[in-house]
CSV table of C-alpha atoms in Angstrom, one decimal:
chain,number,residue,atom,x,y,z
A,1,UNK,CA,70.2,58.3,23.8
A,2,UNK,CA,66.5,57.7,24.9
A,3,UNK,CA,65.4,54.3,25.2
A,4,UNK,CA,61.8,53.8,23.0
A,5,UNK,CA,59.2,51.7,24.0
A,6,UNK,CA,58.5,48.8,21.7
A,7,UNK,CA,54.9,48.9,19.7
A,8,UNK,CA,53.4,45.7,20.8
A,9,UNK,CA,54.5,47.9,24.8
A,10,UNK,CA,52.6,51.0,23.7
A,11,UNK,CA,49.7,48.7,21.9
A,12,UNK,CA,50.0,47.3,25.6
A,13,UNK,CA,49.5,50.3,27.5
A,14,UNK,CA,47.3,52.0,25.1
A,15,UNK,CA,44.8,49.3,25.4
A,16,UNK,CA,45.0,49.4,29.3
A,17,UNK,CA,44.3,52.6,29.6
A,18,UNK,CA,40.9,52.0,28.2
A,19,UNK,CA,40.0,48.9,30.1
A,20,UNK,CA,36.6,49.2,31.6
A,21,UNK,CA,36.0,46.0,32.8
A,22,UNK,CA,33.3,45.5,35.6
A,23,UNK,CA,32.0,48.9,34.5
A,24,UNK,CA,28.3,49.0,32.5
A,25,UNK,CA,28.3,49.5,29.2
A,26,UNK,CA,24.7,50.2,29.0
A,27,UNK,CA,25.4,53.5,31.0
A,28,UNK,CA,28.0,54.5,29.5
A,29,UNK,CA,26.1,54.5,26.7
A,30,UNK,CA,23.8,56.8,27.9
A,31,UNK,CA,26.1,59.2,28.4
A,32,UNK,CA,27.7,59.1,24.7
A,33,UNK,CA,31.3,57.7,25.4
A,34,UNK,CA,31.0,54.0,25.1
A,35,UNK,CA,32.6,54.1,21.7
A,36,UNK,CA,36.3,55.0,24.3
A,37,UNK,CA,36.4,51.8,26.0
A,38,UNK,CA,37.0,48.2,26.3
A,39,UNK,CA,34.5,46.3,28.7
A,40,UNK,CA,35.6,42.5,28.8
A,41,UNK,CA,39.1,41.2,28.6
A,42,UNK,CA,38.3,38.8,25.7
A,43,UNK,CA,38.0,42.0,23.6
A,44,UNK,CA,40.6,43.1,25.4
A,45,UNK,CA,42.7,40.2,24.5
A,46,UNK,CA,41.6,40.3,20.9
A,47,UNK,CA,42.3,43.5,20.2
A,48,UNK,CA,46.1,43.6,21.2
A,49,UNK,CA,46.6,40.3,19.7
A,50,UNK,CA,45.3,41.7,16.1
A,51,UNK,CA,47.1,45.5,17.2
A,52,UNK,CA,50.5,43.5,17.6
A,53,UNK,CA,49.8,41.6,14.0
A,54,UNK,CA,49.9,45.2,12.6
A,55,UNK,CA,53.0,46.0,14.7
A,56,UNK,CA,54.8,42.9,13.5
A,57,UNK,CA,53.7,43.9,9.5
A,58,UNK,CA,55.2,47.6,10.4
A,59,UNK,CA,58.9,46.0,12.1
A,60,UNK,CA,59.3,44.2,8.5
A,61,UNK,CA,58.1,47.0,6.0
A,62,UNK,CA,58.5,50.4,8.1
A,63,UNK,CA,61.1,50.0,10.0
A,64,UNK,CA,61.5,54.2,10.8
A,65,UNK,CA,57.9,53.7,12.6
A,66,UNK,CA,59.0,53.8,16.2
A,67,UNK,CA,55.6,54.8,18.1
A,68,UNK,CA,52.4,54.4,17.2
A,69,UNK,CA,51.8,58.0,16.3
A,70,UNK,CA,53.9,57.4,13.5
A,71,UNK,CA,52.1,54.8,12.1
A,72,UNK,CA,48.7,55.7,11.7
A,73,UNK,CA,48.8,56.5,8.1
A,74,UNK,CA,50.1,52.9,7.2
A,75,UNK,CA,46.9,51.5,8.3
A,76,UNK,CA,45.1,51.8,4.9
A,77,UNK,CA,48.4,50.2,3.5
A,78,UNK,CA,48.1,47.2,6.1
A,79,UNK,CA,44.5,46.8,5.3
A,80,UNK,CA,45.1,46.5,2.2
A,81,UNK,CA,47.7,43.6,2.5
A,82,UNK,CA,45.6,41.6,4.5
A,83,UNK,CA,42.6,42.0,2.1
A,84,UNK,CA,45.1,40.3,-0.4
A,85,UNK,CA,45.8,37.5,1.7
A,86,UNK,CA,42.1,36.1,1.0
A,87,UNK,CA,41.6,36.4,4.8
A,88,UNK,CA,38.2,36.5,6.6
A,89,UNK,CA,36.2,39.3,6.0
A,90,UNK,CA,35.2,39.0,10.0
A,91,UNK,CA,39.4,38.9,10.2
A,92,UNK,CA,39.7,42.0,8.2
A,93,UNK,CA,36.6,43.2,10.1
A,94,UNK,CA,38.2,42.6,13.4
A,95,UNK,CA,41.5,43.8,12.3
A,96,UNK,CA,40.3,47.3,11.5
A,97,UNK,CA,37.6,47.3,15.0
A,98,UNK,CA,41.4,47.0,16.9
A,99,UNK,CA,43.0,49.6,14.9
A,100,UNK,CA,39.8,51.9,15.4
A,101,UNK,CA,40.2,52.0,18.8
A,102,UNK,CA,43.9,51.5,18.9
A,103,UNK,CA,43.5,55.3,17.8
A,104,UNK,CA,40.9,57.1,20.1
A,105,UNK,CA,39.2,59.4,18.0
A,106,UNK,CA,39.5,57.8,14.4
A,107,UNK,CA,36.5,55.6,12.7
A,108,UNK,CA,35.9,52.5,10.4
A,109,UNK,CA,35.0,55.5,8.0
A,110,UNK,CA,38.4,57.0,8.4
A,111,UNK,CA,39.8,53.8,6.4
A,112,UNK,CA,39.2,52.2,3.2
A,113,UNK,CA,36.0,49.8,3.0
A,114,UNK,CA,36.6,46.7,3.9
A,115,UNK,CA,34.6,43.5,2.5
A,116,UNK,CA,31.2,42.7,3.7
A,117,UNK,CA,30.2,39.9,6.2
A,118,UNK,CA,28.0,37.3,5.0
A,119,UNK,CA,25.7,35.2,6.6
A,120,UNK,CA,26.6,32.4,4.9
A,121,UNK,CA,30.2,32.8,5.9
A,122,UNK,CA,29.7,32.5,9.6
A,123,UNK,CA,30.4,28.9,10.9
A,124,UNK,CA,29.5,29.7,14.4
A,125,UNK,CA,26.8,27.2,15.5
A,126,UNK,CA,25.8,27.1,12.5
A,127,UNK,CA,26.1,23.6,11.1
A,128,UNK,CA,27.3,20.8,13.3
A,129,UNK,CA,30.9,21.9,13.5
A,130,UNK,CA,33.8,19.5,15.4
A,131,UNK,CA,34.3,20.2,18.4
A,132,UNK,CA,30.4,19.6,18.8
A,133,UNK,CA,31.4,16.1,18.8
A,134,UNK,CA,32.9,16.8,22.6
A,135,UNK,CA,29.7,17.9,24.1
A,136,UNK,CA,26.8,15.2,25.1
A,137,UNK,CA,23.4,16.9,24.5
A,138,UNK,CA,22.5,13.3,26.9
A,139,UNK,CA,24.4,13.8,30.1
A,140,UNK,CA,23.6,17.7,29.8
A,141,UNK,CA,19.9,17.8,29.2
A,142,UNK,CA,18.6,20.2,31.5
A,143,UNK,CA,20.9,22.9,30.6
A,144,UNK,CA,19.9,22.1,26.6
A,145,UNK,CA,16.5,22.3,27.9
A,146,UNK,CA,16.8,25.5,29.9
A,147,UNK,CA,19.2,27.5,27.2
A,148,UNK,CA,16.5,26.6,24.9
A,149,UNK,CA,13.4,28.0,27.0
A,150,UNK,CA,15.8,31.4,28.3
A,151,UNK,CA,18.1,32.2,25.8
A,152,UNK,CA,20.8,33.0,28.0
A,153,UNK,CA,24.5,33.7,26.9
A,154,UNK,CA,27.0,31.0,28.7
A,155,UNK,CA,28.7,33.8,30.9
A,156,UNK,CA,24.7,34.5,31.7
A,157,UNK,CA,24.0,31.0,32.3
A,158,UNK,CA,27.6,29.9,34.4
A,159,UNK,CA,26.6,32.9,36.8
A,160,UNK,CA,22.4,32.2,37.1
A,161,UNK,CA,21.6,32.0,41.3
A,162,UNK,CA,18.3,30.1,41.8
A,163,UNK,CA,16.6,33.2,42.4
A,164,UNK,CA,16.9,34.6,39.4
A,165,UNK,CA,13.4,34.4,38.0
A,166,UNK,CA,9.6,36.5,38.8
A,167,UNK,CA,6.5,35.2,38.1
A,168,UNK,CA,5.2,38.6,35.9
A,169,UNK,CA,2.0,40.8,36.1
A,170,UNK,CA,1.2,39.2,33.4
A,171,UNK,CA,1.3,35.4,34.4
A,172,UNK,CA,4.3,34.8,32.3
A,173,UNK,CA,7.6,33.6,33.7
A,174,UNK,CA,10.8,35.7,33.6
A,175,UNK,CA,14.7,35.3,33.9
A,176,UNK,CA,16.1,38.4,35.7
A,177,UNK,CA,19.6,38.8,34.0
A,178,UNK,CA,21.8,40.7,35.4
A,179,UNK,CA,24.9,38.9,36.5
A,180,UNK,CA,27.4,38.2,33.4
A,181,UNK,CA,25.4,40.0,31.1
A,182,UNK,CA,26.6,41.8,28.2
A,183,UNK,CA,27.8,45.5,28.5
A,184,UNK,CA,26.3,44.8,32.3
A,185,UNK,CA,22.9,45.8,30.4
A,186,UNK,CA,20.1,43.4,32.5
A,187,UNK,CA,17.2,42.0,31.3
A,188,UNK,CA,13.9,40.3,31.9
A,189,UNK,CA,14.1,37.3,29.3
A,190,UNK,CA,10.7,35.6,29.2
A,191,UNK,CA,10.9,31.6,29.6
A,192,UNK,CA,9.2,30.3,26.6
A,193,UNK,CA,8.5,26.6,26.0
A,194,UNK,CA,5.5,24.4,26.4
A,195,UNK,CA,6.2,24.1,30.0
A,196,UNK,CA,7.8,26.9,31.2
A,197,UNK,CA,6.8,26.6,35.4
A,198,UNK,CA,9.2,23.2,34.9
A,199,UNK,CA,12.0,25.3,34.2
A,200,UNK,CA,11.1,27.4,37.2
A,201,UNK,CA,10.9,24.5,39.5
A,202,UNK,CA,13.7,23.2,38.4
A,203,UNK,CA,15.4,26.2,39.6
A,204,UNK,CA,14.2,26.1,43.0
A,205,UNK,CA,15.6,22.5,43.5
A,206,UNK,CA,18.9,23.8,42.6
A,207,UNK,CA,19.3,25.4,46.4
A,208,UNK,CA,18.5,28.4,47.7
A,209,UNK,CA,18.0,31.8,46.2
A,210,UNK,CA,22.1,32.9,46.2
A,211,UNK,CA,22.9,29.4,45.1
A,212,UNK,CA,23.8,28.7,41.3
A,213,UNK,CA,21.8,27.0,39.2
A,214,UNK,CA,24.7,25.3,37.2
A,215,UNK,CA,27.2,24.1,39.3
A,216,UNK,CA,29.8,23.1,36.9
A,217,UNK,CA,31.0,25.5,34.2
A,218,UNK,CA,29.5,25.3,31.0
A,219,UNK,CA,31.7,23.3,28.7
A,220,UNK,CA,33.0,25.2,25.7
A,221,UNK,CA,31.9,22.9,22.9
A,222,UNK,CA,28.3,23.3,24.3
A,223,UNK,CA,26.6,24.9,20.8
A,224,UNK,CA,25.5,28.2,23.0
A,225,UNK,CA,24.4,30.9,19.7
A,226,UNK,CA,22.6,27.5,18.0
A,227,UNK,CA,20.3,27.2,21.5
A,228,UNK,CA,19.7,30.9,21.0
A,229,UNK,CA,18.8,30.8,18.2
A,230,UNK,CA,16.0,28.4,19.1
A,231,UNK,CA,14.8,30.8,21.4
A,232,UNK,CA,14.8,33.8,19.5
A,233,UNK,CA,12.7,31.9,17.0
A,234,UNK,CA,10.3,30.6,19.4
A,235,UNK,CA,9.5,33.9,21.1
A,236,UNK,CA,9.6,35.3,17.3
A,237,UNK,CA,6.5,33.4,16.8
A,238,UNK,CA,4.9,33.5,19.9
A,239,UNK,CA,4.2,37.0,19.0
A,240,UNK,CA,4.3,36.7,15.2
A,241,UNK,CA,1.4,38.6,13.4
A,242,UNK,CA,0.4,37.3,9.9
A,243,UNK,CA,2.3,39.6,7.5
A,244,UNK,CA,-0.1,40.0,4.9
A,245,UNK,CA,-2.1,42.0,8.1
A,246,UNK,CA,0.6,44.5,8.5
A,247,UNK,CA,1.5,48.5,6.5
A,248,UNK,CA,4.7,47.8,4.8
A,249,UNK,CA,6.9,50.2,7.6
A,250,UNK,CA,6.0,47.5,10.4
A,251,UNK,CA,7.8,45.0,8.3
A,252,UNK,CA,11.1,44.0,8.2
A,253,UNK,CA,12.6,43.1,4.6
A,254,UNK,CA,16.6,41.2,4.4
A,255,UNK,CA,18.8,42.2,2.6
A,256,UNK,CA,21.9,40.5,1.0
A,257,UNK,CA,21.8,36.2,0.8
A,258,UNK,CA,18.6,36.8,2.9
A,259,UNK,CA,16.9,38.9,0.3
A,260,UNK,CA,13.0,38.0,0.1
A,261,UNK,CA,12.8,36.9,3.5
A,262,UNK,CA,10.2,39.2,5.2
A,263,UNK,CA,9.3,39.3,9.3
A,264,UNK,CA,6.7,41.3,12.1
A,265,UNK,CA,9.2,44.0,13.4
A,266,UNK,CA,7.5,43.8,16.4
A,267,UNK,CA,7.9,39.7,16.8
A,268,UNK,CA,11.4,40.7,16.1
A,269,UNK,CA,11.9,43.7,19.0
A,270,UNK,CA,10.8,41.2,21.5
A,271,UNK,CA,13.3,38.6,20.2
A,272,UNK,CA,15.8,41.1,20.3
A,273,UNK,CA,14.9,42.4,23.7
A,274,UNK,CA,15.0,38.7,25.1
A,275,UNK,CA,18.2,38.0,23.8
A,276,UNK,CA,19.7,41.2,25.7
A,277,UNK,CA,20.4,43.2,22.6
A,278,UNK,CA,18.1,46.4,22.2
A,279,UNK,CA,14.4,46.5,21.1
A,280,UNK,CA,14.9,48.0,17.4
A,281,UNK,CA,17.9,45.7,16.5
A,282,UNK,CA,16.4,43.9,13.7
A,283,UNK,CA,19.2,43.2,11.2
A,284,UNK,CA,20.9,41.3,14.2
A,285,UNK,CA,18.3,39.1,14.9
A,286,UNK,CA,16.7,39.3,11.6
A,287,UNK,CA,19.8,38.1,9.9
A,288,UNK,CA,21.8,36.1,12.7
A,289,UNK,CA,19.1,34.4,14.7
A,290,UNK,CA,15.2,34.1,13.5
A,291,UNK,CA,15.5,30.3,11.8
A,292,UNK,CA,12.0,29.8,10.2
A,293,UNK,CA,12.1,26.4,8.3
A,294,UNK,CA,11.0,27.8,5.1
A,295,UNK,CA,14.3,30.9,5.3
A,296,UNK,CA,16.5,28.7,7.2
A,297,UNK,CA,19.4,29.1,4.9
């Protein structure tokens, strides 16, 4: 009698097989196939954990499901369960990203909705949250300062050399972001503060040009999207034009609990762009990081 493979093994090895890390997302999305793959181990990681939640839900209420071909069509079912258990919808949300590509070829669309997101739901760096508390702004003040004036992401940050920066055409001072970026997509983030050569200097006396600027890793409770979201506001109004100047299709209107809140698309593309997301991705950075004090919700 053949011996089968458990699920949480096949969630295993399906998941491997699909592991891209060190690979550049960016060109693979060029090419059309990102949607296949896994880039980073900490989605990699995610995914198999919420996979083997689904397996353990099958093992108590389909037993007959012995491979994961089988089971496909008990996803809605599953779904549906955790939806009643008042979870998260960013649970739920991440519950059906894992399933998704748990089976290669299948979409969000093939499964029932699933409830919306809200802003006002995310915690992340939003509010002062605990484990704040374990992170002194005092005895880490440059790197406040310089996440503030760049932007950067921590991997981005932990993995800066000193000579990581170009003094641009256009007398403006740039981060060259390659190294831990996102989806290996690099960047040119523009250093905006009211002093930005001091962030370059500072730099420079960090060592030479292969040396890194932070020496020690970047502590976990260090509020990393809330500094980002600084900086995406700042370089949003750097470039801000007054929107009673502007046709209506260069603005950018919100939607849900930021209804009524209005903003330049083209502030926003650069905002994006300096983040390391794309140009034209204005509900991200619309919704997630521009913090004007009279829409800061």
């Amino acid at each position: 009698m053949g011996h089968h493979q458990s699920l949480d093994y096949q969630i295993v090895q399906r998941f491997q097989s699909i592991l891209r890390v060190g690979e550049s997302k960016h060109a693979h999305k060029l090419i059309g196939d990102a949607h296949l793959w896994l880039y980073s181990y900490s989605t990699y990681h995610s995914y198999c954990k919420h996979a083997k939640l689904f397996a353990a839900w099958l093992r108590k209420n389909h037993k007959e499901c012995k491979k994961l071909s089988q089971a496909q069509k008990y996803v809605n079912e599953y779904l549906e369960y955790r939806i009643s258990q008042k979870l998260s919808p960013y649970t739920i949300k991440l519950d059906l990203s894992a399933l998704v590509k748990l089976y290669g070829g299948s979409t969000a669309s093939d499964y029932i909705p699933t409830p919306p997101r809200l802003r006002k739901d995310i915690k992340r760096s939003r509010h002062e949250l605990p484990h704040h508390k374990h992170f002194s702004e005092k005895r880490n003040a440059m790197l406040v300062v310089y996440a503030k004036a760049t932007g950067l992401r921590r991997r981005e940050l932990s993995q800066l050399r000193c000579g990581d920066w170009e003094l641009g055409a256009d007398g403006k001072y740039y981060i060259l972001v390659s190294r831990g970026a996102k989806g290996g997509r690099p960047r040119r983030a523009e250093v905006v503060c009211d002093d930005p050569e001091s962030i370059i200097n500072f730099m420079k006396a960090q060592g030479g040009a292969m040396d890194k600027v932070f020496k020690k890793p970047i502590s976990k409770a260090a509020p990393i999207h809330a500094w980002r979201a600084e900086y995406a506001t700042a370089v949003y109004l750097k470039y801000a034009r007054p929107l009673d100047t502007l046709p209506r299709e260069e603005i950018y209107y919100c939607r849900k609990d930021r209804k009524g809140i209005k903003f330049d698309k083209k502030a926003m593309g650069y905002a994006s762009a300096s983040l390391g997301h794309s140009f034209g991705r204005y509900s991200i950075v619309g919704e997630h990081y521009i913090r004007l004090p009279q829409n800061n919700q």
